Every structure is written in structure tokens, then in C-alpha cells.
């Protein structure tokens, strides 16, 4: 199976990437900077790093020939243009549209919110 994986260099994503590669899946990992995946996890035959942004208008072409999308992208703090709205909400909308455009049949979405009484950021509810 060819899987498009966002958040591949993050905590959950790096574990998902390792599992997908161990199970012999072909993985296209969306990364902010090429080379950000650690060497033990990379495999030239089954891993393709796609440098880009989840909100890119060119994202759809990266999903060509993919059977599944696993969206693990996420931020804990807003920084510059990386806001919760832009990354978690608009990015997911963009990714779903790209998946539909490419006829992707499986889409796994994981998201998180903090939960504490004295919230310090919009991440917490």
C-alpha cells in the first residue's frame, strides 16, 4: 500500500513511519524540511520525503497514486503563520480535498487538544 503520511518527523508520526516501513508499505512523508527524518527510519526503496506545507496548493499532486492518507500533522504552540487555525483546521480541509481529488479511499485523522482549567493558549480548551 502507498501511504501519504503527514507529521512523519513528529513524535507520533515517527513511530507510525517506522511501523509502516517495517510492514513494507511505500510511504510518502510530508516534511517541512527535506532530511528531517532520522536515518534509521529511512529507506530509499520505500520512503519518499515530500518537502512542503499542508496548506500548499500543490499538495494534491503529492497524493497521486496513494491508497491512504494518515494525517498526524500538529503544532502545540502557534508561531508566525503556523496558527492552530491554519495548520489543524485549514490544513486538514486542504488535505481532505487533495485526497478526494486523487480518489484516495482511506483517510486516518488524528488530532489533539490540551485540556486544563487555566488555559494559556488556544490549544487548550
N, CA, C and O atoms as a GROMACS GRO file, in nm:
protein
  500
    1UNK      N    1   0.085  -0.117   0.000
    1UNK     CA    2   0.000   0.000   0.000
    1UNK      C    3   0.089   0.124   0.000
    1UNK      O    4   0.191   0.127   0.069
    2UNK      N    5   0.053   0.225  -0.077
    2UNK     CA    6   0.124   0.353  -0.076
    2UNK      C    7   0.049   0.449   0.015
    2UNK      O    8  -0.069   0.477  -0.006
    3UNK      N    9   0.119   0.499   0.118
    3UNK     CA   10   0.057   0.583   0.221
    3UNK      C   11   0.120   0.721   0.220
    3UNK      O   12   0.242   0.734   0.217
    4UNK      N   13   0.036   0.824   0.222
    4UNK     CA   14   0.083   0.961   0.237
    4UNK      C   15   0.072   0.995   0.384
    4UNK      O   16  -0.038   0.992   0.441
    5UNK      N   17   0.185   1.027   0.448
    5UNK     CA   18   0.190   1.049   0.593
    5UNK      C   19   0.233   1.191   0.623
    5UNK      O   20   0.342   1.234   0.584
    6UNK      N   21   0.147   1.265   0.692
    6UNK     CA   22   0.186   1.399   0.738
    6UNK      C   23   0.232   1.387   0.882
    6UNK      O   24   0.191   1.297   0.955
    7UNK      N   25   0.318   1.480   0.924
    7UNK     CA   26   0.370   1.475   1.060
    7UNK      C   27   0.469   1.362   1.080
    7UNK      O   28   0.488   1.316   1.193
    8UNK      N   29   0.533   1.317   0.974
    8UNK     CA   30   0.621   1.200   0.979
    8UNK      C   31   0.743   1.220   1.068
    8UNK      O   32   0.801   1.122   1.115
    9UNK      N   33   0.783   1.344   1.092
    9UNK     CA   34   0.900   1.368   1.177
    9UNK      C   35   0.862   1.398   1.321
    9UNK      O   36   0.950   1.418   1.405
   10UNK      N   37   0.733   1.402   1.351
   10UNK     CA   38   0.688   1.428   1.488
   10UNK      C   39   0.692   1.304   1.575
   10UNK      O   40   0.734   1.196   1.530
   11UNK      N   41   0.650   1.318   1.699
   11UNK     CA   42   0.657   1.208   1.795
   11UNK      C   43   0.573   1.089   1.750
   11UNK      O   44   0.625   0.978   1.736
   12UNK      N   45   0.445   1.110   1.727
   12UNK     CA   46   0.358   1.000   1.685
   12UNK      C   47   0.392   0.959   1.542
   12UNK      O   48   0.399   0.840   1.512
   13UNK      N   49   0.414   1.057   1.456
   13UNK     CA   50   0.444   1.029   1.316
   13UNK      C   51   0.568   0.946   1.294
   13UNK      O   52   0.570   0.860   1.206
   14UNK      N   53   0.672   0.969   1.374
   14UNK     CA   54   0.796   0.892   1.358
   14UNK      C   55   0.773   0.745   1.394
   14UNK      O   56   0.833   0.656   1.333
   15UNK      N   57   0.688   0.720   1.491
   15UNK     CA   58   0.656   0.582   1.527
   15UNK      C   59   0.568   0.517   1.420
   15UNK      O   60   0.586   0.400   1.386
   16UNK      N   61   0.473   0.594   1.366
   16UNK     CA   62   0.389   0.543   1.258
   16UNK      C   63   0.474   0.514   1.135
   16UNK      O   64   0.455   0.411   1.069
   17UNK      N   65   0.566   0.603   1.104
   17UNK     CA   66   0.655   0.583   0.989
   17UNK      C   67   0.735   0.455   1.004
   17UNK      O   68   0.744   0.375   0.910
   18UNK      N   69   0.793   0.435   1.121
   18UNK     CA   70   0.872   0.313   1.145
   18UNK      C   71   0.787   0.188   1.126
   18UNK      O   72   0.833   0.090   1.068
   19UNK      N   73   0.664   0.193   1.175
   19UNK     CA   74   0.576   0.076   1.162
   19UNK      C   75   0.537   0.050   1.017
   19UNK      O   76   0.538  -0.064   0.970
   20UNK      N   77   0.503   0.156   0.945
   20UNK     CA   78   0.466   0.142   0.804
   20UNK      C   79   0.582   0.084   0.723
   20UNK      O   80   0.561  -0.004   0.639
   21UNK      N   81   0.703   0.134   0.748
   21UNK     CA   82   0.819   0.083   0.675
   21UNK      C   83   0.849  -0.061   0.713
   21UNK      O   84   0.883  -0.143   0.627
   22UNK      N   85   0.837  -0.093   0.841
   22UNK     CA   86   0.860  -0.230   0.886
   22UNK      C   87   0.761  -0.326   0.821
   22UNK      O   88   0.794  -0.441   0.791
   23UNK      N   89   0.638  -0.278   0.800
   23UNK     CA   90   0.535  -0.360   0.736
   23UNK      C   91   0.541  -0.354   0.584
   23UNK      O   92   0.451  -0.403   0.516
   24UNK      N   93   0.648  -0.295   0.532
   24UNK     CA   94   0.677  -0.292   0.386
   24UNK      C   95   0.581  -0.207   0.304
   24UNK      O   96   0.560  -0.234   0.186
   25UNK      N   97   0.524  -0.104   0.365
   25UNK     CA   98   0.441  -0.011   0.289
   25UNK      C   99   0.531   0.093   0.222
   25UNK      O  100   0.639   0.123   0.272
   26UNK      N  101   0.486   0.146   0.111
   26UNK     CA  102   0.553   0.258   0.044
   26UNK      C  103   0.498   0.384   0.111
   26UNK      O  104   0.377   0.401   0.122
   27UNK      N  105   0.587   0.472   0.157
   27UNK     CA  106   0.543   0.589   0.231
   27UNK      C  107   0.595   0.716   0.165
   27UNK      O  108   0.712   0.727   0.129
   28UNK      N  109   0.504   0.812   0.150
   28UNK     CA  110   0.542   0.949   0.112
   28UNK      C  111   0.521   1.032   0.237
   28UNK      O  112   0.408   1.051   0.282
   29UNK      N  113   0.630   1.081   0.292
   29UNK     CA  114   0.622   1.158   0.416
   29UNK      C  115   0.633   1.307   0.389
   29UNK      O  116   0.732   1.353   0.333
   30UNK      N  117   0.531   1.382   0.429
   30UNK     CA  118   0.534   1.527   0.415
   30UNK      C  119   0.617   1.586   0.528
   30UNK      O  120   0.586   1.564   0.646
   31UNK      N  121   0.721   1.661   0.494
   31UNK     CA  122   0.809   1.722   0.593
   31UNK      C  123   0.828   1.870   0.558
   31UNK      O  124   0.816   1.910   0.443
   32UNK      N  125   0.856   1.949   0.660
   32UNK     CA  126   0.883   2.092   0.636
   32UNK      C  127   1.018   2.111   0.568
   32UNK      O  128   1.033   2.197   0.481
   33UNK      N  129   1.114   2.029   0.608
   33UNK     CA  130   1.249   2.038   0.551
   33UNK      C  131   1.298   1.899   0.516
   33UNK      O  132   1.297   1.808   0.599
   34UNK      N  133   1.341   1.882   0.391
   34UNK     CA  134   1.396   1.754   0.347
   34UNK      C  135   1.514   1.717   0.436
   34UNK      O  136   1.596   1.802   0.471
   35UNK      N  137   1.523   1.591   0.472
   35UNK     CA  138   1.630   1.544   0.559
   35UNK      C  139   1.594   1.546   0.706
   35UNK      O  140   1.678   1.515   0.790
   36UNK      N  141   1.470   1.582   0.738
   36UNK     CA  142   1.432   1.590   0.880
   36UNK      C  143   1.391   1.455   0.939
   36UNK      O  144   1.370   1.444   1.060
   37UNK      N  145   1.380   1.353   0.854
   37UNK     CA  146   1.351   1.219   0.906
   37UNK      C  147   1.482   1.155   0.947
   37UNK      O  148   1.581   1.163   0.874
   38UNK      N  149   1.485   1.093   1.064
   38UNK     CA  150   1.610   1.038   1.114
   38UNK      C  151   1.654   0.917   1.032
   38UNK      O  152   1.570   0.837   0.991
   39UNK      N  153   1.784   0.902   1.008
   39UNK     CA  154   1.837   0.797   0.920
   39UNK      C  155   1.791   0.654   0.950
   39UNK      O  156   1.765   0.580   0.855
   40UNK      N  157   1.778   0.611   1.076
   40UNK     CA  158   1.736   0.472   1.098
   40UNK      C  159   1.597   0.443   1.041
   40UNK      O  160   1.564   0.327   1.014
   41UNK      N  161   1.516   0.546   1.022
   41UNK     CA  162   1.380   0.526   0.974
   41UNK      C  163   1.371   0.530   0.822
   41UNK      O  164   1.268   0.491   0.766
   42UNK      N  165   1.473   0.576   0.755
   42UNK     CA  166   1.461   0.598   0.612
   42UNK      C  167   1.501   0.476   0.532
   42UNK      O  168   1.587   0.398   0.571
   43UNK      N  169   1.436   0.463   0.422
   43UNK     CA  170   1.464   0.354   0.330
   43UNK      C  171   1.446   0.408   0.189
   43UNK      O  172   1.337   0.453   0.154
   44UNK      N  173   1.550   0.403   0.108
   44UNK     CA  174   1.543   0.459  -0.026
   44UNK      C  175   1.439   0.388  -0.112
   44UNK      O  176   1.382   0.450  -0.202
   45UNK      N  177   1.413   0.262  -0.087
   45UNK     CA  178   1.318   0.188  -0.170
   45UNK      C  179   1.173   0.216  -0.133
   45UNK      O  180   1.086   0.211  -0.220
   46UNK      N  181   1.145   0.246  -0.008
   46UNK     CA  182   1.005   0.254   0.035
   46UNK      C  183   0.965   0.388   0.095
   46UNK      O  184   0.849   0.405   0.133
   47UNK      N  185   1.057   0.484   0.105
   47UNK     CA  186   1.024   0.614   0.163
   47UNK      C  187   1.062   0.726   0.068
   47UNK      O  188   1.174   0.733   0.017
   48UNK      N  189   0.966   0.815   0.047
   48UNK     CA  190   0.989   0.934  -0.033
   48UNK      C  191   0.953   1.054   0.053
   48UNK      O  192   0.840   1.068   0.098
   49UNK      N  193   1.051   1.141   0.076
   49UNK     CA  194   1.026   1.262   0.153
   49UNK      C  195   0.971   1.369   0.059
   49UNK      O  196   1.030   1.397  -0.046
   50UNK      N  197   0.859   1.428   0.096
   50UNK     CA  198   0.800   1.537   0.020
   50UNK      C  199   0.813   1.663   0.105
   50UNK      O  200   0.750   1.674   0.210
   51UNK      N  201   0.895   1.757   0.059
   51UNK     CA  202   0.910   1.882   0.133
   51UNK      C  203   0.795   1.974   0.095
   51UNK      O  204   0.771   2.000  -0.023
   52UNK      N  205   0.725   2.022   0.196
   52UNK     CA  206   0.613   2.109   0.164
   52UNK      C  207   0.534   2.150   0.286
   52UNK      O  208   0.577   2.135   0.400
   53UNK      N  209   0.416   2.200   0.258
   53UNK     CA  210   0.328   2.255   0.359
   53UNK      C  211   0.189   2.196   0.338
   53UNK      O  212   0.144   2.180   0.225
   54UNK      N  213   0.122   2.164   0.445
   54UNK     CA  214  -0.011   2.104   0.435
   54UNK      C  215  -0.112   2.198   0.370
   54UNK      O  216  -0.219   2.154   0.327
   55UNK      N  217  -0.081   2.326   0.364
   55UNK     CA  218  -0.170   2.422   0.301
   55UNK      C  219  -0.128   2.460   0.160
   55UNK      O  220  -0.186   2.552   0.102
   56UNK      N  221  -0.032   2.392   0.105
   56UNK     CA  222   0.016   2.423  -0.030
   56UNK      C  223  -0.089   2.389  -0.135
   56UNK      O  224  -0.159   2.288  -0.124
   57UNK      N  225  -0.098   2.474  -0.237
   57UNK     CA  226  -0.190   2.446  -0.347
   57UNK      C  227  -0.141   2.328  -0.430
   57UNK      O  228  -0.219   2.268  -0.504
   58UNK      N  229  -0.014   2.293  -0.418
   58UNK     CA  230   0.044   2.182  -0.493
   58UNK      C  231   0.035   2.049  -0.419
   58UNK      O  232   0.088   1.949  -0.467
   59UNK      N  233  -0.031   2.046  -0.305
   59UNK     CA  234  -0.037   1.925  -0.224
   59UNK      C  235  -0.103   1.810  -0.299
   59UNK      O  236  -0.061   1.695  -0.284
   60UNK      N  237  -0.204   1.838  -0.379
   60UNK     CA  238  -0.279   1.732  -0.448
   60UNK      C  239  -0.189   1.644  -0.533
   60UNK      O  240  -0.209   1.522  -0.537
   61UNK      N  241  -0.091   1.702  -0.601
   61UNK     CA  242  -0.004   1.621  -0.686
   61UNK      C  243   0.081   1.523  -0.605
   61UNK      O  244   0.122   1.420  -0.657
   62UNK      N  245   0.106   1.555  -0.479
   62UNK     CA  246   0.185   1.466  -0.393
   62UNK      C  247   0.109   1.340  -0.353
   62UNK      O  248   0.169   1.240  -0.313
   63UNK      N  249  -0.024   1.345  -0.364
   63UNK     CA  250  -0.106   1.231  -0.325
   63UNK      C  251  -0.137   1.137  -0.442
   63UNK      O  252  -0.209   1.038  -0.425
   64UNK      N  253  -0.084   1.167  -0.560
   64UNK     CA  254  -0.109   1.083  -0.677
   64UNK      C  255  -0.065   0.940  -0.647
   64UNK      O  256   0.043   0.918  -0.593
   65UNK      N  257  -0.148   0.844  -0.682
   65UNK     CA  258  -0.120   0.701  -0.666
   65UNK      C  259  -0.118   0.654  -0.521
   65UNK      O  260  -0.075   0.542  -0.494
   66UNK      N  261  -0.162   0.736  -0.426
   66UNK     CA  262  -0.166   0.693  -0.286
   66UNK      C  263  -0.296   0.619  -0.258
   66UNK      O  264  -0.402   0.655  -0.309
   67UNK      N  265  -0.286   0.516  -0.176
   67UNK     CA  266  -0.403   0.437  -0.136
   67UNK      C  267  -0.464   0.488  -0.007
   67UNK      O  268  -0.583   0.467   0.020
   68UNK      N  269  -0.383   0.556   0.074
   68UNK     CA  270  -0.429   0.601   0.205
   68UNK      C  271  -0.355   0.728   0.246
   68UNK      O  272  -0.244   0.754   0.200
   69UNK      N  273  -0.420   0.804   0.332
   69UNK     CA  274  -0.359   0.922   0.393
   69UNK      C  275  -0.370   0.905   0.544
   69UNK      O  276  -0.475   0.868   0.596
   70UNK      N  277  -0.260   0.932   0.614
   70UNK     CA  278  -0.263   0.936   0.760
   70UNK      C  279  -0.218   1.076   0.799
   70UNK      O  280  -0.103   1.113   0.776
   71UNK      N  281  -0.308   1.154   0.858
   71UNK     CA  282  -0.278   1.292   0.893
   71UNK      C  283  -0.243   1.303   1.041
   71UNK      O  284  -0.331   1.297   1.127
   72UNK      N  285  -0.115   1.319   1.068
   72UNK     CA  286  -0.067   1.333   1.205
   72UNK      C  287  -0.001   1.469   1.227
   72UNK      O  288   0.071   1.489   1.325
   73UNK      N  289  -0.026   1.562   1.136
   73UNK     CA  290   0.035   1.693   1.148
   73UNK      C  291  -0.024   1.764   1.271
   73UNK      O  292  -0.141   1.747   1.303
   74UNK      N  293   0.059   1.841   1.337
   74UNK     CA  294   0.009   1.914   1.453
   74UNK      C  295   0.114   2.005   1.512
   74UNK      O  296   0.234   1.981   1.501
   75UNK      N  297   0.066   2.110   1.573
   75UNK     CA  298   0.153   2.201   1.647
   75UNK      C  299   0.096   2.215   1.788
   75UNK      O  300  -0.024   2.199   1.809
   76UNK      N  301   0.183   2.245   1.881
   76UNK     CA  302   0.140   2.266   2.019
   76UNK      C  303   0.137   2.414   2.051
   76UNK      O  304   0.058   2.460   2.135
   77UNK      N  305   0.224   2.490   1.984
   77UNK     CA  306   0.231   2.635   2.002
   77UNK      C  307   0.218   2.704   1.868
   77UNK      O  308   0.269   2.654   1.767
   78UNK      N  309   0.151   2.817   1.866
   78UNK     CA  310   0.145   2.897   1.744
   78UNK      C  311   0.274   2.976   1.731
   78UNK      O  312   0.329   3.026   1.829
   79UNK      N  313   0.322   2.985   1.607
   79UNK     CA  314   0.446   3.057   1.581
   79UNK      C  315   0.438   3.114   1.439
   79UNK      O  316   0.424   3.039   1.343
   80UNK      N  317   0.445   3.245   1.427
   80UNK     CA  318   0.438   3.309   1.296
   80UNK      C  319   0.308   3.275   1.226
   80UNK      O  320   0.199   3.293   1.281
   81UNK      N  321   0.319   3.224   1.103
   81UNK     CA  322   0.199   3.187   1.026
   81UNK      C  323   0.147   3.049   1.063
   81UNK      O  324   0.039   3.010   1.018
   82UNK      N  325   0.220   2.976   1.145
   82UNK     CA  326   0.174   2.843   1.189
   82UNK      C  327   0.078   2.860   1.307
   82UNK      O  328   0.116   2.848   1.424
   83UNK      N  329  -0.047   2.887   1.274
   83UNK     CA  330  -0.151   2.902   1.376
   83UNK      C  331  -0.231   2.773   1.384
   83UNK      O  332  -0.228   2.691   1.292
   84UNK      N  333  -0.303   2.754   1.494
   84UNK     CA  334  -0.387   2.635   1.508
   84UNK      C  335  -0.491   2.630   1.396
   84UNK      O  336  -0.516   2.524   1.338
   85UNK      N  337  -0.548   2.745   1.365
   85UNK     CA  338  -0.648   2.752   1.258
   85UNK      C  339  -0.588   2.710   1.124
   85UNK      O  340  -0.646   2.630   1.052
   86UNK      N  341  -0.472   2.762   1.092
   86UNK     CA  342  -0.409   2.734   0.963
   86UNK      C  343  -0.360   2.590   0.952
   86UNK      O  344  -0.382   2.525   0.850
   87UNK      N  345  -0.296   2.540   1.055
   87UNK     CA  346  -0.236   2.406   1.049
   87UNK      C  347  -0.340   2.297   1.074
   87UNK      O  348  -0.357   2.207   0.991
   88UNK      N  349  -0.409   2.304   1.187
   88UNK     CA  350  -0.502   2.196   1.225
   88UNK      C  351  -0.632   2.198   1.145
   88UNK      O  352  -0.681   2.093   1.104
   89UNK      N  353  -0.687   2.317   1.123
   89UNK     CA  354  -0.818   2.325   1.057
   89UNK      C  355  -0.805   2.337   0.905
   89UNK      O  356  -0.848   2.248   0.832
   90UNK      N  357  -0.746   2.446   0.858
   90UNK     CA  358  -0.734   2.466   0.713
   90UNK      C  359  -0.647   2.359   0.648
   90UNK      O  360  -0.676   2.314   0.537
   91UNK      N  361  -0.541   2.319   0.716
   91UNK     CA  362  -0.454   2.215   0.661
   91UNK      C  363  -0.528   2.084   0.641
   91UNK      O  364  -0.508   2.016   0.540
   92UNK      N  365  -0.612   2.049   0.736
   92UNK     CA  366  -0.690   1.925   0.724
   92UNK      C  367  -0.792   1.936   0.611
   92UNK      O  368  -0.810   1.841   0.535
   93UNK      N  369  -0.857   2.050   0.599
   93UNK     CA  370  -0.951   2.072   0.488
   93UNK      C  371  -0.878   2.056   0.355
   93UNK      O  372  -0.929   1.990   0.264
   94UNK      N  373  -0.760   2.114   0.343
   94UNK     CA  374  -0.681   2.106   0.220
   94UNK      C  375  -0.641   1.961   0.190
   94UNK      O  376  -0.647   1.917   0.076
   95UNK      N  377  -0.600   1.889   0.293
   95UNK     CA  378  -0.557   1.751   0.275
   95UNK      C  379  -0.674   1.661   0.234
   95UNK      O  380  -0.658   1.574   0.148
   96UNK      N  381  -0.790   1.681   0.295
   96UNK     CA  382  -0.909   1.603   0.257
   96UNK      C  383  -0.945   1.631   0.111
   96UNK      O  384  -0.977   1.538   0.036
   97UNK      N  385  -0.940   1.757   0.071
   97UNK     CA  386  -0.971   1.792  -0.068
   97UNK      C  387  -0.872   1.726  -0.164
   97UNK      O  388  -0.912   1.675  -0.269
   98UNK      N  389  -0.744   1.727  -0.129
   98UNK     CA  390  -0.641   1.664  -0.214
   98UNK      C  391  -0.663   1.514  -0.223
   98UNK      O  392  -0.644   1.454  -0.328
   99UNK      N  393  -0.702   1.453  -0.111
   99UNK     CA  394  -0.728   1.309  -0.110
   99UNK      C  395  -0.848   1.276  -0.199
   99UNK      O  396  -0.844   1.180  -0.276
  100UNK      N  397  -0.954   1.355  -0.188
  100UNK     CA  398  -1.072   1.333  -0.273
  100UNK      C  399  -1.038   1.349  -0.420
  100UNK      O  400  -1.080   1.270  -0.504
  101UNK      N  401  -0.960   1.452  -0.450
  101UNK     CA  402  -0.920   1.479  -0.589
  101UNK      C  403  -0.844   1.361  -0.649
  101UNK      O  404  -0.852   1.335  -0.769
  102UNK      N  405  -0.770   1.289  -0.565
  102UNK     CA  406  -0.689   1.176  -0.611
  102UNK      C  407  -0.756   1.041  -0.590
  102UNK      O  408  -0.696   0.938  -0.618
  103UNK      N  409  -0.880   1.041  -0.544
  103UNK     CA  410  -0.953   0.916  -0.526
  103UNK      C  411  -0.899   0.827  -0.415
  103UNK      O  412  -0.914   0.705  -0.420
  104UNK      N  413  -0.835   0.889  -0.314
  104UNK     CA  414  -0.782   0.812  -0.201
  104UNK      C  415  -0.900   0.754  -0.123
  104UNK      O  416  -0.994   0.826  -0.088
  105UNK      N  417  -0.895   0.626  -0.097
  105UNK     CA  418  -1.008   0.556  -0.034
  105UNK      C  419  -1.003   0.552   0.119
  105UNK      O  420  -1.106   0.536   0.184
  106UNK      N  421  -0.883   0.568   0.176
  106UNK     CA  422  -0.869   0.559   0.323
  106UNK      C  423  -0.804   0.687   0.375
  106UNK      O  424  -0.705   0.735   0.319
  107UNK      N  425  -0.861   0.741   0.482
  107UNK     CA  426  -0.810   0.864   0.542
  107UNK      C  427  -0.817   0.848   0.693
  107UNK      O  428  -0.925   0.829   0.749
  108UNK      N  429  -0.703   0.855   0.758
  108UNK     CA  430  -0.696   0.845   0.904
  108UNK      C  431  -0.657   0.983   0.957
  108UNK      O  432  -0.556   1.040   0.915
  109UNK      N  433  -0.736   1.035   1.049
  109UNK     CA  434  -0.714   1.167   1.105
  109UNK      C  435  -0.689   1.155   1.255
  109UNK      O  436  -0.768   1.093   1.327
  110UNK      N  437  -0.580   1.215   1.302
  110UNK     CA  438  -0.557   1.222   1.446
  110UNK      C  439  -0.534   1.368   1.482
  110UNK      O  440  -0.458   1.438   1.415
  111UNK      N  441  -0.597   1.411   1.586
  111UNK     CA  442  -0.581   1.547   1.632
  111UNK      C  443  -0.583   1.547   1.784
  111UNK      O  444  -0.622   1.448   1.846
  112UNK      N  445  -0.542   1.656   1.842
  112UNK     CA  446  -0.538   1.664   1.987
  112UNK      C  447  -0.564   1.807   2.032
  112UNK      O  448  -0.534   1.903   1.962
  113UNK      N  449  -0.620   1.817   2.149
  113UNK     CA  450  -0.636   1.945   2.216
  113UNK      C  451  -0.589   1.928   2.358
  113UNK      O  452  -0.605   1.821   2.418
  114UNK      N  453  -0.531   2.032   2.412
  114UNK     CA  454  -0.494   2.028   2.552
  114UNK      C  455  -0.620   2.049   2.636
  114UNK      O  456  -0.718   2.107   2.589
  115UNK      N  457  -0.618   2.003   2.758
  115UNK     CA  458  -0.733   2.021   2.846
  115UNK      C  459  -0.682   2.054   2.986
  115UNK      O  460  -0.638   1.966   3.060
  116UNK      N  461  -0.688   2.180   3.019
  116UNK     CA  462  -0.651   2.221   3.154
  116UNK      C  463  -0.732   2.344   3.193
  116UNK      O  464  -0.766   2.426   3.107
  117UNK      N  465  -0.764   2.357   3.320
  117UNK     CA  466  -0.852   2.465   3.365
  117UNK      C  467  -0.799   2.605   3.333
  117UNK      O  468  -0.875   2.690   3.287
  118UNK      N  469  -0.672   2.629   3.355
  118UNK     CA  470  -0.615   2.762   3.331
  118UNK      C  471  -0.540   2.761   3.198
  118UNK      O  472  -0.417   2.760   3.196
  119UNK      N  473  -0.614   2.762   3.090
  119UNK     CA  474  -0.551   2.752   2.960
  119UNK      C  475  -0.463   2.874   2.931
  119UNK      O  476  -0.500   2.987   2.962
  120UNK      N  477  -0.348   2.847   2.872
  120UNK     CA  478  -0.254   2.953   2.839
  120UNK      C  479  -0.257   2.985   2.690
  120UNK      O  480  -0.215   3.093   2.649
  121UNK      N  481  -0.306   2.893   2.608
  121UNK     CA  482  -0.310   2.913   2.464
  121UNK      C  483  -0.442   2.862   2.408
  121UNK      O  484  -0.520   2.798   2.478
  122UNK      N  485  -0.466   2.890   2.280
  122UNK     CA  486  -0.587   2.843   2.213
  122UNK      C  487  -0.585   2.692   2.194
  122UNK      O  488  -0.688   2.632   2.160
  123UNK      N  489  -0.470   2.629   2.214
  123UNK     CA  490  -0.458   2.484   2.201
  123UNK      C  491  -0.538   2.414   2.310
  123UNK      O  492  -0.587   2.302   2.290
  124UNK      N  493  -0.552   2.478   2.424
  124UNK     CA  494  -0.622   2.418   2.539
  124UNK      C  495  -0.767   2.462   2.541
  124UNK      O  496  -0.800   2.577   2.511
  125UNK      N  497  -0.854   2.368   2.577
  125UNK     CA  498  -0.998   2.400   2.585
  125UNK      C  499  -1.047   2.384   2.728
  125UNK      O  500  -1.165   2.406   2.755
   0.00000   0.00000   0.00000
